[in-house]
Amino acid sequence: MAFGITDLKRGQVFQMDGVPYKVVDYAQKVMGRGGSIVNVKIKSLLDGKVLDRTFKGNEAIEPADVTYQSVQYLYNDGSQYCFMNQDSFEQFEVPADLVGDGSGYLKEGDVVTLQFFDGRAISVDLPKNVPLRVVYTEDVVKGDTTSSVLKDAELETGITIKVPAFVKKDDVVSVDTATGAYRERVR
């Protein structure tokens, strides 16, 4: 069932020329007499390429036949990440390049969402924030409080982020998976 191009929203998935795309940015311009024009920045869910497309306001597009499954992360063997469906216990191997930078936020046992198109995994959707333990951080000089002091902290998954001065080793911090930024100290 097709829908109008003006019904698109950021994050929505649709199909064009047999390829699923996700809307990254959307802007609609209303012309004087000629209707409207829709400028869309879209990302291919198969290869990750980002395209800028312009559509007429009266065009119709097809929704993509994309399914989602909640899965548990099991392990990484270097080139593949293994996930398990929590209901059917079916296991899926996903190429490392599909996980990409998200690998720094994955711990064994974490629950994420796998996105499927035509029976194959095309995307790993991480939660917005993840709690990670600090394994190493430098101490801050006691008198250095003239500005907001940030320091490097290495987390249990191996990534390094900037954290406030009060964060110590073995603290658990919440990290934004979209930006890689410190959000808050959990405990």
CSV table of C-alpha atoms in Angstrom, one decimal, residues 40-167:
chain,number,residue,atom,x,y,z
A,40,VAL,CA,14.9,14.3,1.4
A,41,LYS,CA,18.2,13.0,2.6
A,42,ILE,CA,18.0,9.2,2.7
A,43,LYS,CA,20.4,6.4,3.7
A,44,SER,CA,20.4,3.1,2.0
A,45,LEU,CA,19.9,0.3,4.5
A,46,LEU,CA,21.8,-2.2,2.3
A,47,ASP,CA,25.1,-0.3,1.7
A,48,GLY,CA,24.9,2.8,4.0
A,49,LYS,CA,25.2,5.3,1.2
A,50,VAL,CA,23.5,8.7,1.8
A,51,LEU,CA,21.6,10.3,-1.0
A,52,ASP,CA,19.9,13.6,-1.5
A,53,ARG,CA,16.6,13.3,-3.5
A,54,THR,CA,13.9,15.7,-4.6
A,55,PHE,CA,10.3,14.5,-5.1
A,56,LYS,CA,7.2,16.2,-6.3
A,57,GLY,CA,4.6,16.6,-3.5
A,58,ASN,CA,2.1,14.3,-5.3
A,59,GLU,CA,4.4,11.3,-5.7
A,60,ALA,CA,3.7,8.1,-4.0
A,61,ILE,CA,6.3,5.7,-2.4
A,62,GLU,CA,6.1,2.1,-1.2
A,63,PRO,CA,6.8,1.2,2.4
A,64,ALA,CA,9.7,-1.2,2.8
A,65,ASP,CA,9.0,-4.8,4.0
A,66,VAL,CA,11.3,-4.4,7.0
A,67,THR,CA,11.0,-6.6,10.1
A,68,TYR,CA,12.6,-6.1,13.5
A,69,GLN,CA,13.7,-8.7,16.1
A,70,SER,CA,14.8,-8.2,19.6
A,71,VAL,CA,18.1,-10.2,20.0
A,72,GLN,CA,20.7,-10.8,22.6
A,73,TYR,CA,24.4,-10.2,21.7
A,74,LEU,CA,26.4,-13.4,22.4
A,75,TYR,CA,30.0,-13.0,21.1
A,76,ASN,CA,32.3,-11.6,18.4
A,77,ASP,CA,34.8,-13.9,16.5
A,78,GLY,CA,36.6,-11.0,14.8
A,79,SER,CA,34.7,-10.9,11.5
A,80,GLN,CA,31.2,-11.9,12.6
A,81,TYR,CA,29.0,-10.9,15.5
A,82,CYS,CA,26.6,-13.6,16.9
A,83,PHE,CA,23.2,-12.7,18.1
A,84,MET,CA,20.4,-14.9,19.5
A,85,ASN,CA,16.6,-14.4,19.2
A,86,GLN,CA,15.3,-14.5,22.8
A,87,ASP,CA,12.0,-16.2,21.9
A,88,SER,CA,13.1,-18.9,19.4
A,89,PHE,CA,16.8,-19.2,20.4
A,90,GLU,CA,17.7,-18.9,16.7
A,91,GLN,CA,21.2,-17.5,16.2
A,92,PHE,CA,22.2,-14.9,13.6
A,93,GLU,CA,25.7,-14.1,12.4
A,94,VAL,CA,26.1,-10.5,11.3
A,95,PRO,CA,29.2,-9.1,9.5
A,96,ALA,CA,31.4,-6.8,11.6
A,97,ASP,CA,31.0,-3.9,9.2
A,98,LEU,CA,27.2,-4.0,9.7
A,99,VAL,CA,27.8,-3.4,13.5
A,100,GLY,CA,30.4,-0.7,12.7
A,101,ASP,CA,31.1,1.8,15.4
A,102,GLY,CA,28.3,0.3,17.5
A,103,SER,CA,30.8,-2.4,18.6
A,104,GLY,CA,32.2,-0.1,21.2
A,105,TYR,CA,28.8,-0.1,23.0
A,106,LEU,CA,28.1,-3.9,22.9
A,107,LYS,CA,28.7,-6.2,25.9
A,108,GLU,CA,27.9,-9.9,26.0
A,109,GLY,CA,24.3,-10.3,27.0
A,110,ASP,CA,23.1,-6.9,25.8
A,111,VAL,CA,19.7,-6.8,24.1
A,112,VAL,CA,19.6,-4.9,20.7
A,113,THR,CA,17.2,-4.8,17.7
A,114,LEU,CA,18.2,-6.4,14.4
A,115,GLN,CA,16.5,-5.1,11.3
A,116,PHE,CA,15.8,-7.5,8.5
A,117,PHE,CA,15.0,-7.0,4.8
A,118,ASP,CA,14.2,-10.0,2.5
A,119,GLY,CA,15.3,-12.4,5.2
A,120,ARG,CA,18.8,-10.9,5.9
A,121,ALA,CA,20.0,-8.6,8.6
A,122,ILE,CA,20.6,-5.1,7.3
A,123,SER,CA,21.0,-3.1,10.5
A,124,VAL,CA,21.8,-3.3,14.2
A,125,ASP,CA,19.8,-0.8,16.3
A,126,LEU,CA,21.4,0.0,19.7
A,127,PRO,CA,19.5,1.5,22.6
A,128,LYS,CA,19.8,5.3,22.9
A,129,ASN,CA,22.0,5.0,26.1
A,130,VAL,CA,24.1,2.1,27.5
A,131,PRO,CA,25.6,1.7,30.9
A,132,LEU,CA,29.4,0.9,30.8
A,133,ARG,CA,31.9,0.5,33.6
A,134,VAL,CA,35.0,2.7,33.7
A,135,VAL,CA,38.2,0.5,33.8
A,136,TYR,CA,40.8,3.3,33.7
A,137,THR,CA,40.9,7.1,34.3
A,138,GLU,CA,43.4,9.6,35.4
A,139,ASP,CA,43.1,11.4,38.7
A,140,VAL,CA,42.5,15.2,38.5
A,141,VAL,CA,44.6,17.8,40.2
A,142,LYS,CA,42.7,19.0,43.2
A,143,GLY,CA,43.0,22.8,42.5
A,144,ASP,CA,42.1,22.5,38.8
A,145,THR,CA,38.5,23.8,38.9
A,146,THR,CA,38.7,27.0,36.8
A,147,SER,CA,36.5,25.5,34.1
A,148,SER,CA,34.5,22.3,33.6
A,149,VAL,CA,37.2,19.7,33.8
A,150,LEU,CA,36.9,16.7,31.5
A,151,LYS,CA,39.2,13.8,31.4
A,152,ASP,CA,39.6,10.6,29.3
A,153,ALA,CA,38.1,7.4,30.6
A,154,GLU,CA,38.5,3.9,29.1
A,155,LEU,CA,35.4,1.8,29.3
A,156,GLU,CA,35.0,-1.9,29.6
A,157,THR,CA,34.4,-2.3,25.9
A,158,GLY,CA,37.7,-0.6,25.0
A,159,ILE,CA,36.3,2.8,23.9
A,160,THR,CA,37.6,6.0,25.4
A,161,ILE,CA,35.2,8.9,26.2
A,162,LYS,CA,35.5,12.3,28.0
A,163,VAL,CA,34.0,12.3,31.5
A,164,PRO,CA,33.7,14.9,34.3
A,165,ALA,CA,36.4,15.0,37.0
A,166,PHE,CA,34.3,13.3,39.7
A,167,VAL,CA,34.1,10.0,37.7
